[in-house]
Amino acid sequence: MLGKEKVLEILNKVIEYSNADMTEASITIGESSLTRFANSFIHQNVFERNACLAVRAIIGKRIGYATTNKLDDEAICSVVKKAVAFAQHSAENPDFVSLPHPKPIAPIDTFDQPTALFGPEDRASVVAQLISEARKQGASAAGLLSNGYQEFAVVNTLGVNAYNAMTRARLSTVMTSDSGHGFAEQVSQRIGNLNPISAAVEAATRAVQGQNPVKIEPGEYDVVLLPYAVEEMVVLLADLGFSALAVQEGRSFMCGKFGQQITGKNITIWDDGLDTRGLPRPFDAEGVPKQRVDLIVKGIANAVVYDSYTAYKEGKESTGHSIGGPGTYGPFPTNLFLEPGDASIDEMIASTKKGIFVTRFHYTNTIHPILTLFTGMTRDGTFLIEDGKITKPVKNLRFTDSILERFSNVEMISKDTMRGEWAVVPAIKARGFRFTGVTEF
C-alpha cells in the first residue's frame, strides 16, 4: 500500500507535467485476491496488484483522456503528453464548462486492515467451513471468496485534492444437490462480517429442497422475490434512468415524469455514498463529495444524479456521482437503497394463494429503457407457492416484465435488508409478474 502522501505525489507530478488549460489526474491502485472452489474443492488462488492512472486534459473546450498502469516518471510524462495531444486534436465540446472546484469532504471509515491482509490460508479456512457445512446439508459447493483494498485519489488544477482507501470482501456460492441448486452471497467492507456457515446453510438448504423440479405453465404469477432479485431490478432501474445524462439525452424513464407517480407509494429509492450500511465512498471520480439523492420518494419521480458535466449543463451542482473515464457513460449511483417495510418473507409466502418464489435472476437484459422492460431467467431456487406454502420446486422460468409496473404492484416489503455490491434492498412480494417461457432445468 502506497499511502496518501505517495499517491498524491504521483498525481501532483501529472499536474506539474501538464501544460493544458485545466488538468485532472486520478488514480486507482490496490491489491485483490480471490480463491475459487468447485465440486467442494479449492482449485484456484489468484492475486493481482494493479493501478490505473487517468489524465483528463482540457484545452479550451477540447478534452483529451489517457490512462496508464505504469507509475514511473517517464510513464507519467508520456500519459500526460497523450492526454494533451488528444485534447489538441479533439472536436470542441460546447457543453463543457469546467472541471469541478474543491469542496469539503466528510471523513468516513472505509478501510479494514484485516481485510486488506487476509491471505490465501485465511481464505482457505473460510472456504473449508463453507464446504464442510454444505456437505453436512447434502450439497456440493462452488463459488469464490475475494478480498482486497483500493487506494483512490483525485487532484485537479482548480484545487481538488482527495484521497480514500477502502477494503472489500465478497463470498459467493452456488450449491448443487442432485438436480437442485441454491445460491448465497455476502458482501462487506470487513471480511470478519462474512459468515460462511450461514451462507452454506442458505444455499445448501435451497439446493436440497430444489431437487426434481417440475415444469409449470408460464403466465402471470404473484411473486416473492428475494433481495438478490430485487437488487438486480433496482440497479437496472439506475442504469435505465437515474443518470442526469440519460435524462438530458431523452432515454430515461424519468423524462417528463418528475413530480409524478411512477411506482407504488410504498417504493422509496435513494443513493447515499456516505451510508455505511452499504459500501460507502466519500467522493466521486472527480473528487466531488457524495451527496444523498432521493431518486423516487413514495413512488414519485424526484431526482437524478449528476457529475460536473451534466450539472453545469443545467446550471446545477454535481451530486458527486461521476464514475470517471472519458465521461461518455455519465454519472451513476453506486450506493443505492430501497426502503424496507415491516413484513417477513414467511408472511409473504403465507399470504400467497398461488405464486412463484424466486431466489435470483440470471442473464437479465434491457428491452426498452423508457418502459423499463427487462428479460431474463430465474435461477438457483425457484419454487411454487400454493395456499400459503412452498409446495414444490419448479424448472426455471423466462420472464419479460416492466420494473416500474412491478414496483407499482408491490404488496409487501420485508423489514430485513441485504447488502449487495450496488444496493441495500429488502425482499418484496409483487402481483402479476409476467413469466413468458420455461427452461429445461
Short mmCIF file of N, CA, C and O in Angstrom, two decimals, residues 128-254:
data_model
loop_
_atom_site.label_atom_id
_atom_site.label_comp_id
_atom_site.label_asym_id
_atom_site.label_seq_id
_atom_site.Cartn_x
_atom_site.Cartn_y
_atom_site.Cartn_z
N ALA A 128 -13.23 -23.68 3.69
CA ALA A 128 -13.37 -25.02 4.29
C ALA A 128 -14.59 -25.09 5.20
O ALA A 128 -15.30 -26.11 5.23
N GLN A 129 -14.84 -24.03 5.95
CA GLN A 129 -16.03 -24.01 6.80
C GLN A 129 -17.30 -24.08 5.96
O GLN A 129 -18.25 -24.81 6.30
N LEU A 130 -17.31 -23.33 4.86
CA LEU A 130 -18.50 -23.34 3.99
C LEU A 130 -18.71 -24.72 3.37
O LEU A 130 -19.83 -25.25 3.36
N ILE A 131 -17.63 -25.32 2.87
CA ILE A 131 -17.74 -26.63 2.21
C ILE A 131 -18.16 -27.70 3.21
O ILE A 131 -19.00 -28.57 2.91
N SER A 132 -17.60 -27.64 4.42
CA SER A 132 -17.95 -28.62 5.45
C SER A 132 -19.44 -28.56 5.77
O SER A 132 -20.11 -29.60 5.89
N GLU A 133 -19.96 -27.35 5.91
CA GLU A 133 -21.38 -27.21 6.22
C GLU A 133 -22.24 -27.67 5.04
O GLU A 133 -23.30 -28.28 5.23
N ALA A 134 -21.79 -27.38 3.81
CA ALA A 134 -22.53 -27.82 2.63
C ALA A 134 -22.65 -29.34 2.60
O ALA A 134 -23.71 -29.90 2.31
N ARG A 135 -21.55 -30.03 2.92
CA ARG A 135 -21.58 -31.50 2.93
C ARG A 135 -22.55 -32.03 3.98
O ARG A 135 -23.26 -33.01 3.76
N LYS A 136 -22.55 -31.38 5.14
CA LYS A 136 -23.49 -31.79 6.18
C LYS A 136 -24.93 -31.69 5.68
O LYS A 136 -25.79 -32.50 6.03
N GLN A 137 -25.17 -30.66 4.85
CA GLN A 137 -26.53 -30.43 4.36
C GLN A 137 -26.84 -31.28 3.12
O GLN A 137 -27.97 -31.28 2.64
N GLY A 138 -25.83 -31.97 2.58
CA GLY A 138 -26.04 -32.81 1.40
C GLY A 138 -25.88 -32.09 0.09
O GLY A 138 -26.53 -32.45 -0.91
N ALA A 139 -25.00 -31.09 0.05
CA ALA A 139 -24.81 -30.32 -1.18
C ALA A 139 -23.33 -30.20 -1.53
O ALA A 139 -22.46 -30.33 -0.67
N SER A 140 -23.07 -29.95 -2.80
CA SER A 140 -21.72 -29.69 -3.30
C SER A 140 -21.59 -28.19 -3.58
O SER A 140 -22.50 -27.58 -4.15
N ALA A 141 -20.43 -27.62 -3.21
CA ALA A 141 -20.30 -26.16 -3.27
C ALA A 141 -19.35 -25.72 -4.37
O ALA A 141 -18.30 -26.33 -4.60
N ALA A 142 -19.71 -24.63 -5.01
CA ALA A 142 -18.84 -23.92 -5.95
C ALA A 142 -18.95 -22.43 -5.64
O ALA A 142 -19.93 -21.99 -5.04
N GLY A 143 -17.93 -21.68 -6.04
CA GLY A 143 -18.03 -20.24 -5.80
C GLY A 143 -16.69 -19.58 -5.62
O GLY A 143 -15.67 -20.08 -6.10
N LEU A 144 -16.68 -18.47 -4.90
CA LEU A 144 -15.45 -17.71 -4.71
C LEU A 144 -15.50 -16.93 -3.41
O LEU A 144 -16.56 -16.58 -2.91
N LEU A 145 -14.30 -16.66 -2.90
CA LEU A 145 -14.12 -15.74 -1.78
C LEU A 145 -13.03 -14.76 -2.20
O LEU A 145 -11.91 -15.17 -2.54
N SER A 146 -13.35 -13.47 -2.19
CA SER A 146 -12.38 -12.46 -2.61
C SER A 146 -12.21 -11.41 -1.53
O SER A 146 -13.10 -11.17 -0.72
N ASN A 147 -11.06 -10.78 -1.52
CA ASN A 147 -10.80 -9.66 -0.62
C ASN A 147 -9.72 -8.78 -1.23
O ASN A 147 -8.99 -9.19 -2.14
N GLY A 148 -9.63 -7.57 -0.73
CA GLY A 148 -8.60 -6.67 -1.24
C GLY A 148 -8.80 -5.25 -0.75
O GLY A 148 -9.72 -4.96 0.01
N TYR A 149 -7.89 -4.40 -1.17
CA TYR A 149 -8.00 -2.98 -0.83
C TYR A 149 -7.77 -2.14 -2.08
O TYR A 149 -7.21 -2.62 -3.07
N GLN A 150 -8.20 -0.90 -2.01
CA GLN A 150 -8.03 0.01 -3.14
C GLN A 150 -7.78 1.41 -2.61
O GLN A 150 -8.52 1.89 -1.75
N GLU A 151 -6.73 2.04 -3.10
CA GLU A 151 -6.49 3.46 -2.83
C GLU A 151 -6.99 4.25 -4.04
O GLU A 151 -6.72 3.87 -5.19
N PHE A 152 -7.69 5.33 -3.76
CA PHE A 152 -8.29 6.12 -4.85
C PHE A 152 -8.08 7.59 -4.53
O PHE A 152 -8.33 8.04 -3.40
N ALA A 153 -7.59 8.34 -5.49
CA ALA A 153 -7.32 9.76 -5.25
C ALA A 153 -7.56 10.56 -6.53
O ALA A 153 -7.43 10.04 -7.64
N VAL A 154 -7.92 11.83 -6.33
CA VAL A 154 -8.18 12.74 -7.44
C VAL A 154 -7.55 14.10 -7.12
O VAL A 154 -7.70 14.61 -6.01
N VAL A 155 -6.87 14.67 -8.11
CA VAL A 155 -6.29 16.02 -8.00
C VAL A 155 -6.61 16.76 -9.29
O VAL A 155 -6.61 16.16 -10.37
N ASN A 156 -6.93 18.05 -9.19
CA ASN A 156 -7.04 18.84 -10.42
C ASN A 156 -6.43 20.23 -10.23
O ASN A 156 -6.08 20.62 -9.10
N THR A 157 -6.30 20.93 -11.32
CA THR A 157 -5.61 22.23 -11.29
C THR A 157 -6.43 23.32 -10.62
O THR A 157 -5.93 24.43 -10.42
N LEU A 158 -7.69 23.03 -10.28
CA LEU A 158 -8.53 24.00 -9.58
C LEU A 158 -8.46 23.82 -8.07
O LEU A 158 -9.12 24.55 -7.34
N GLY A 159 -7.70 22.83 -7.62
CA GLY A 159 -7.51 22.67 -6.19
C GLY A 159 -8.12 21.44 -5.56
O GLY A 159 -7.98 21.23 -4.35
N VAL A 160 -8.81 20.61 -6.34
CA VAL A 160 -9.33 19.34 -5.78
C VAL A 160 -8.15 18.48 -5.36
O VAL A 160 -7.17 18.34 -6.12
N ASN A 161 -8.23 17.91 -4.16
CA ASN A 161 -7.14 17.10 -3.63
C ASN A 161 -7.76 16.07 -2.68
O ASN A 161 -7.91 16.32 -1.49
N ALA A 162 -8.18 14.92 -3.22
CA ALA A 162 -8.97 13.96 -2.44
C ALA A 162 -8.30 12.60 -2.43
O ALA A 162 -7.78 12.14 -3.46
N TYR A 163 -8.34 11.93 -1.27
CA TYR A 163 -7.74 10.60 -1.13
C TYR A 163 -8.64 9.73 -0.25
O TYR A 163 -9.18 10.20 0.75
N ASN A 164 -8.75 8.46 -0.64
CA ASN A 164 -9.51 7.49 0.16
C ASN A 164 -8.91 6.11 -0.02
O ASN A 164 -8.44 5.76 -1.10
N ALA A 165 -8.94 5.33 1.04
CA ALA A 165 -8.55 3.91 0.96
C ALA A 165 -9.72 3.08 1.45
O ALA A 165 -10.34 3.41 2.47
N MET A 166 -10.05 2.03 0.73
CA MET A 166 -11.19 1.21 1.11
C MET A 166 -10.86 -0.27 0.93
O MET A 166 -9.98 -0.64 0.15
N THR A 167 -11.56 -1.10 1.67
CA THR A 167 -11.42 -2.55 1.54
C THR A 167 -12.77 -3.14 1.18
O THR A 167 -13.82 -2.52 1.38
N ARG A 168 -12.73 -4.37 0.65
CA ARG A 168 -13.97 -5.05 0.28
C ARG A 168 -13.75 -6.56 0.29
O ARG A 168 -12.67 -7.04 -0.08
N ALA A 169 -14.78 -7.28 0.71
CA ALA A 169 -14.73 -8.74 0.71
C ALA A 169 -16.05 -9.28 0.18
O ALA A 169 -17.10 -8.67 0.41
N ARG A 170 -15.98 -10.42 -0.51
CA ARG A 170 -17.20 -10.99 -1.11
C ARG A 170 -17.12 -12.50 -1.06
O ARG A 170 -16.10 -13.10 -1.42
N LEU A 171 -18.20 -13.11 -0.61
CA LEU A 171 -18.34 -14.56 -0.60
C LEU A 171 -19.57 -14.91 -1.42
O LEU A 171 -20.68 -14.45 -1.12
N SER A 172 -19.39 -15.70 -2.47
CA SER A 172 -20.50 -16.06 -3.35
C SER A 172 -20.45 -17.55 -3.62
O SER A 172 -19.38 -18.10 -3.93
N THR A 173 -21.59 -18.22 -3.48
CA THR A 173 -21.59 -19.67 -3.70
C THR A 173 -22.87 -20.13 -4.39
O THR A 173 -23.96 -19.61 -4.14
N VAL A 174 -22.71 -21.09 -5.30
CA VAL A 174 -23.81 -21.84 -5.89
C VAL A 174 -23.64 -23.28 -5.43
O VAL A 174 -22.55 -23.85 -5.57
N MET A 175 -24.69 -23.84 -4.87
CA MET A 175 -24.60 -25.22 -4.37
C MET A 175 -25.55 -26.12 -5.15
O MET A 175 -26.62 -25.69 -5.60
N THR A 176 -25.12 -27.38 -5.29
CA THR A 176 -25.87 -28.34 -6.08
C THR A 176 -26.16 -29.58 -5.24
O THR A 176 -25.27 -30.07 -4.53
N SER A 177 -27.38 -30.04 -5.33
CA SER A 177 -27.76 -31.30 -4.69
C SER A 177 -28.62 -32.06 -5.68
O SER A 177 -29.80 -31.73 -5.86
N ASP A 178 -27.99 -33.02 -6.37
CA ASP A 178 -28.67 -33.72 -7.46
C ASP A 178 -29.14 -32.68 -8.49
O ASP A 178 -28.33 -31.93 -9.01
N SER A 179 -30.46 -32.58 -8.73
CA SER A 179 -30.96 -31.62 -9.72
C SER A 179 -31.36 -30.29 -9.09
O SER A 179 -31.91 -29.42 -9.77
N GLY A 180 -31.08 -30.11 -7.80
CA GLY A 180 -31.43 -28.87 -7.13
C GLY A 180 -30.24 -27.92 -7.03
O GLY A 180 -29.09 -28.35 -6.94
N HIS A 181 -30.54 -26.63 -7.02
CA HIS A 181 -29.50 -25.60 -6.94
C HIS A 181 -29.90 -24.53 -5.93
O HIS A 181 -31.08 -24.20 -5.79
N GLY A 182 -28.89 -23.99 -5.25
CA GLY A 182 -29.13 -22.90 -4.31
C GLY A 182 -28.02 -21.87 -4.42
O GLY A 182 -26.94 -22.15 -4.96
N PHE A 183 -28.27 -20.70 -3.89
CA PHE A 183 -27.33 -19.58 -4.05
C PHE A 183 -27.30 -18.76 -2.77
O PHE A 183 -28.31 -18.60 -2.09
N ALA A 184 -26.11 -18.22 -2.47
CA ALA A 184 -25.98 -17.25 -1.38
C ALA A 184 -24.81 -16.34 -1.68
O ALA A 184 -23.82 -16.77 -2.29
N GLU A 185 -24.91 -15.10 -1.25
CA GLU A 185 -23.82 -14.15 -1.47
C GLU A 185 -23.80 -13.14 -0.32
O GLU A 185 -24.85 -12.69 0.14
N GLN A 186 -22.60 -12.81 0.12
CA GLN A 186 -22.43 -11.80 1.17
C GLN A 186 -21.31 -10.85 0.73
O GLN A 186 -20.29 -11.28 0.21
N VAL A 187 -21.52 -9.56 0.98
CA VAL A 187 -20.55 -8.53 0.61
C VAL A 187 -20.35 -7.60 1.81
O VAL A 187 -21.32 -7.25 2.49
N SER A 188 -19.12 -7.20 2.07
CA SER A 188 -18.86 -6.29 3.18
C SER A 188 -17.52 -5.60 2.97
O SER A 188 -16.66 -6.06 2.22
N GLN A 189 -17.33 -4.48 3.68
CA GLN A 189 -16.01 -3.87 3.70
C GLN A 189 -15.09 -4.57 4.69
O GLN A 189 -13.88 -4.32 4.69
N ARG A 190 -15.66 -5.42 5.52
CA ARG A 190 -14.88 -6.13 6.53
C ARG A 190 -15.08 -7.62 6.36
O ARG A 190 -16.20 -8.11 6.46
N ILE A 191 -14.01 -8.34 6.12
CA ILE A 191 -14.13 -9.77 5.87
C ILE A 191 -14.64 -10.49 7.11
O ILE A 191 -15.25 -11.55 7.01
N GLY A 192 -14.41 -9.90 8.29
CA GLY A 192 -14.92 -10.51 9.50
C GLY A 192 -16.43 -10.53 9.58
O GLY A 192 -17.00 -11.26 10.40
N ASN A 193 -17.11 -9.72 8.74
CA ASN A 193 -18.57 -9.71 8.73
C ASN A 193 -19.16 -10.85 7.89
O ASN A 193 -20.37 -11.09 7.95
N LEU A 194 -18.34 -11.51 7.08
CA LEU A 194 -18.84 -12.62 6.27
C LEU A 194 -19.03 -13.85 7.15
O LEU A 194 -18.20 -14.15 8.00
N ASN A 195 -20.12 -14.57 6.90
CA ASN A 195 -20.43 -15.75 7.70
C ASN A 195 -20.58 -16.95 6.77
O ASN A 195 -21.64 -17.15 6.17
N PRO A 196 -19.52 -17.77 6.64
CA PRO A 196 -19.59 -18.89 5.68
C PRO A 196 -20.61 -19.95 6.07
O PRO A 196 -21.17 -20.61 5.18
N ILE A 197 -20.87 -20.11 7.37
CA ILE A 197 -21.83 -21.13 7.79
C ILE A 197 -23.25 -20.74 7.37
O ILE A 197 -23.99 -21.55 6.80
N SER A 198 -23.62 -19.50 7.63
CA SER A 198 -24.98 -19.08 7.25
C SER A 198 -25.15 -19.08 5.74
O SER A 198 -26.22 -19.42 5.22
N ALA A 199 -24.08 -18.70 5.00
CA ALA A 199 -24.16 -18.76 3.54
C ALA A 199 -24.35 -20.19 3.06
O ALA A 199 -25.15 -20.47 2.15
N ALA A 200 -23.62 -21.12 3.68
CA ALA A 200 -23.73 -22.53 3.28
C ALA A 200 -25.11 -23.08 3.59
O ALA A 200 -25.71 -23.79 2.76
N VAL A 201 -25.63 -22.76 4.76
CA VAL A 201 -26.96 -23.25 5.13
C VAL A 201 -28.02 -22.71 4.17
O VAL A 201 -28.90 -23.45 3.70
N GLU A 202 -27.92 -21.42 3.85
CA GLU A 202 -28.90 -20.82 2.94
C GLU A 202 -28.87 -21.48 1.56
O GLU A 202 -29.92 -21.89 1.04
N ALA A 203 -27.68 -21.60 0.98
CA ALA A 203 -27.58 -22.15 -0.39
C ALA A 203 -27.87 -23.65 -0.41
O ALA A 203 -28.58 -24.14 -1.30
N ALA A 204 -27.33 -24.38 0.55
CA ALA A 204 -27.49 -25.84 0.55
C ALA A 204 -28.94 -26.24 0.82
O ALA A 204 -29.47 -27.18 0.20
N THR A 205 -29.58 -25.57 1.75
CA THR A 205 -30.99 -25.88 2.05
C THR A 205 -31.85 -25.73 0.82
O THR A 205 -32.68 -26.58 0.50
N ARG A 206 -31.63 -24.64 0.11
CA ARG A 206 -32.45 -24.40 -1.09
C ARG A 206 -32.11 -25.41 -2.19
O ARG A 206 -32.99 -25.84 -2.95
N ALA A 207 -30.83 -25.83 -2.27
CA ALA A 207 -30.45 -26.83 -3.28
C ALA A 207 -31.12 -28.17 -2.99
O ALA A 207 -31.63 -28.83 -3.91
N VAL A 208 -31.12 -28.57 -1.73
CA VAL A 208 -31.74 -29.86 -1.37
C VAL A 208 -33.24 -29.81 -1.62
O VAL A 208 -33.84 -30.75 -2.16
N GLN A 209 -33.86 -28.68 -1.24
CA GLN A 209 -35.31 -28.54 -1.45
C GLN A 209 -35.66 -28.42 -2.92
O GLN A 209 -36.80 -28.69 -3.31
N GLY A 210 -34.67 -28.07 -3.76
CA GLY A 210 -34.96 -27.84 -5.17
C GLY A 210 -34.78 -29.06 -6.07
O GLY A 210 -34.86 -28.93 -7.30
N GLN A 211 -34.57 -30.22 -5.48
CA GLN A 211 -34.38 -31.43 -6.30
C GLN A 211 -35.67 -31.79 -7.05
O GLN A 211 -36.76 -31.61 -6.55
N ASN A 212 -35.46 -32.32 -8.26
CA ASN A 212 -36.56 -32.81 -9.11
C ASN A 212 -37.61 -31.72 -9.38
O ASN A 212 -38.81 -31.91 -9.08
N PRO A 213 -37.19 -30.61 -9.95
CA PRO A 213 -38.16 -29.54 -10.24
C PRO A 213 -39.15 -29.98 -11.32
O PRO A 213 -38.82 -30.76 -12.21
N VAL A 214 -40.36 -29.44 -11.23
CA VAL A 214 -41.40 -29.78 -12.21
C VAL A 214 -41.63 -28.58 -13.12
O VAL A 214 -41.34 -27.43 -12.77
N LYS A 215 -42.17 -28.87 -14.31
CA LYS A 215 -42.45 -27.80 -15.26
C LYS A 215 -43.84 -27.23 -14.98
O LYS A 215 -44.79 -27.99 -14.74
N ILE A 216 -43.95 -25.92 -14.99
CA ILE A 216 -45.26 -25.29 -14.88
C ILE A 216 -45.47 -24.38 -16.07
O ILE A 216 -44.52 -23.98 -16.75
N GLU A 217 -46.71 -24.06 -16.34
CA GLU A 217 -47.04 -23.21 -17.49
C GLU A 217 -46.64 -21.76 -17.19
O GLU A 217 -46.85 -21.27 -16.08
N PRO A 218 -46.04 -21.09 -18.18
CA PRO A 218 -45.75 -19.66 -17.98
C PRO A 218 -47.05 -18.87 -17.89
O PRO A 218 -48.12 -19.36 -18.25
N GLY A 219 -46.95 -17.66 -17.40
CA GLY A 219 -48.13 -16.80 -17.25
C GLY A 219 -47.86 -15.75 -16.20
O GLY A 219 -46.71 -15.54 -15.80
N GLU A 220 -48.90 -15.07 -15.75
CA GLU A 220 -48.75 -14.05 -14.71
C GLU A 220 -48.94 -14.69 -13.34
O GLU A 220 -49.95 -15.35 -13.09
N TYR A 221 -47.94 -14.50 -12.50
CA TYR A 221 -47.99 -15.06 -11.15
C TYR A 221 -47.62 -13.96 -10.15
O TYR A 221 -46.79 -13.09 -10.43
N ASP A 222 -48.20 -14.03 -8.96
CA ASP A 222 -47.66 -13.25 -7.86
C ASP A 222 -46.30 -13.83 -7.51
O ASP A 222 -46.09 -15.05 -7.65
N VAL A 223 -45.37 -12.99 -7.09
CA VAL A 223 -44.01 -13.46 -6.82
C VAL A 223 -43.52 -12.99 -5.46
O VAL A 223 -43.87 -11.89 -5.01
N VAL A 224 -42.74 -13.81 -4.82
CA VAL A 224 -41.94 -13.41 -3.67
C VAL A 224 -40.50 -13.39 -4.17
O VAL A 224 -39.95 -14.43 -4.53
N LEU A 225 -39.91 -12.21 -4.22
CA LEU A 225 -38.55 -12.03 -4.75
C LEU A 225 -37.58 -11.80 -3.61
O LEU A 225 -37.73 -10.85 -2.83
N LEU A 226 -36.57 -12.67 -3.51
CA LEU A 226 -35.54 -12.45 -2.50
C LEU A 226 -34.71 -11.21 -2.87
O LEU A 226 -34.70 -10.76 -4.02
N PRO A 227 -33.97 -10.66 -1.91
CA PRO A 227 -33.19 -9.44 -2.19
C PRO A 227 -32.22 -9.57 -3.36
O PRO A 227 -31.93 -8.56 -4.03
N TYR A 228 -31.71 -10.78 -3.64
CA TYR A 228 -30.81 -10.94 -4.79
C TYR A 228 -31.50 -10.46 -6.07
O TYR A 228 -30.90 -9.79 -6.91
N ALA A 229 -32.77 -10.86 -6.24
CA ALA A 229 -33.52 -10.46 -7.44
C ALA A 229 -33.90 -8.99 -7.38
O ALA A 229 -33.84 -8.28 -8.39
N VAL A 230 -34.28 -8.52 -6.19
CA VAL A 230 -34.70 -7.12 -6.06
C VAL A 230 -33.53 -6.18 -6.34
O VAL A 230 -33.69 -5.14 -7.00
N GLU A 231 -32.32 -6.55 -5.86
CA GLU A 231 -31.16 -5.69 -6.12
C GLU A 231 -30.94 -5.53 -7.63
O GLU A 231 -30.65 -4.43 -8.11
N GLU A 232 -31.11 -6.63 -8.36
CA GLU A 232 -30.89 -6.55 -9.81
C GLU A 232 -31.89 -5.59 -10.45
O GLU A 232 -31.54 -4.83 -11.37
N MET A 233 -33.14 -5.59 -9.97
CA MET A 233 -34.15 -4.69 -10.53
C MET A 233 -33.80 -3.23 -10.20
O MET A 233 -33.93 -2.34 -11.06
N VAL A 234 -33.36 -2.97 -8.97
CA VAL A 234 -33.04 -1.59 -8.57
C VAL A 234 -31.83 -1.07 -9.36
O VAL A 234 -31.82 0.08 -9.83
N VAL A 235 -30.81 -1.90 -9.52
CA VAL A 235 -29.62 -1.48 -10.26
C VAL A 235 -29.94 -1.28 -11.74
O VAL A 235 -29.44 -0.35 -12.38
N LEU A 236 -30.78 -2.15 -12.29
CA LEU A 236 -31.20 -1.96 -13.68
C LEU A 236 -31.96 -0.65 -13.84
O LEU A 236 -31.79 0.09 -14.82
N LEU A 237 -32.79 -0.34 -12.85
CA LEU A 237 -33.53 0.91 -12.87
C LEU A 237 -32.56 2.10 -12.89
O LEU A 237 -32.76 3.08 -13.63
N ALA A 238 -31.51 2.00 -12.08
CA ALA A 238 -30.49 3.05 -12.07
C ALA A 238 -29.84 3.18 -13.43
O ALA A 238 -29.60 4.29 -13.93
N ASP A 239 -29.54 2.05 -14.03
CA ASP A 239 -28.90 2.04 -15.35
C ASP A 239 -29.80 2.64 -16.42
O ASP A 239 -29.34 3.29 -17.36
N LEU A 240 -31.10 2.45 -16.26
CA LEU A 240 -32.05 2.89 -17.27
C LEU A 240 -32.46 4.35 -17.13
O LEU A 240 -33.01 4.93 -18.07
N GLY A 241 -32.22 4.95 -15.94
CA GLY A 241 -32.77 6.30 -15.87
C GLY A 241 -32.40 7.19 -14.71
O GLY A 241 -32.89 8.31 -14.63
N PHE A 242 -31.57 6.77 -13.76
CA PHE A 242 -31.25 7.63 -12.63
C PHE A 242 -30.08 8.57 -12.91
O PHE A 242 -29.62 9.28 -12.02
N SER A 243 -29.58 8.56 -14.14
CA SER A 243 -28.46 9.43 -14.53
C SER A 243 -28.97 10.69 -15.20
O SER A 243 -29.85 10.65 -16.06
N ALA A 244 -28.40 11.84 -14.83
CA ALA A 244 -28.78 13.10 -15.48
C ALA A 244 -28.49 13.05 -16.98
O ALA A 244 -29.23 13.64 -17.78
N LEU A 245 -27.42 12.35 -17.38
CA LEU A 245 -27.10 12.26 -18.81
C LEU A 245 -28.22 11.53 -19.55
O LEU A 245 -28.60 11.93 -20.66
N ALA A 246 -28.77 10.47 -18.95
CA ALA A 246 -29.87 9.74 -19.58
C ALA A 246 -31.09 10.65 -19.75
O ALA A 246 -31.80 10.58 -20.77
N VAL A 247 -31.34 11.50 -18.77
CA VAL A 247 -32.46 12.45 -18.87
C VAL A 247 -32.18 13.48 -19.96
O VAL A 247 -33.04 13.78 -20.80
N GLN A 248 -30.97 14.03 -19.97
CA GLN A 248 -30.63 15.06 -20.96
C GLN A 248 -30.67 14.50 -22.38
O GLN A 248 -30.94 15.24 -23.33
N GLU A 249 -30.39 13.22 -22.53
CA GLU A 249 -30.43 12.59 -23.85
C GLU A 249 -31.80 12.01 -24.19
O GLU A 249 -31.98 11.40 -25.25
N GLY A 250 -32.76 12.15 -23.26
CA GLY A 250 -34.13 11.71 -23.52
C GLY A 250 -34.36 10.23 -23.53
O GLY A 250 -35.34 9.74 -24.09
N ARG A 251 -33.48 9.46 -22.88
CA ARG A 251 -33.62 7.99 -22.88
C ARG A 251 -33.91 7.44 -21.49
O ARG A 251 -33.84 6.23 -21.29
N SER A 252 -34.25 8.32 -20.54
CA SER A 252 -34.56 7.89 -19.18
C SER A 252 -36.07 7.77 -18.98
O SER A 252 -36.84 8.60 -19.49
N PHE A 253 -36.50 6.79 -18.19
CA PHE A 253 -37.91 6.66 -17.83
C PHE A 253 -38.37 7.82 -16.94
O PHE A 253 -39.56 8.00 -16.71
N MET A 254 -37.41 8.62 -16.43
CA MET A 254 -37.75 9.77 -15.60
C MET A 254 -38.14 10.99 -16.46
O MET A 254 -38.70 11.96 -15.94
#
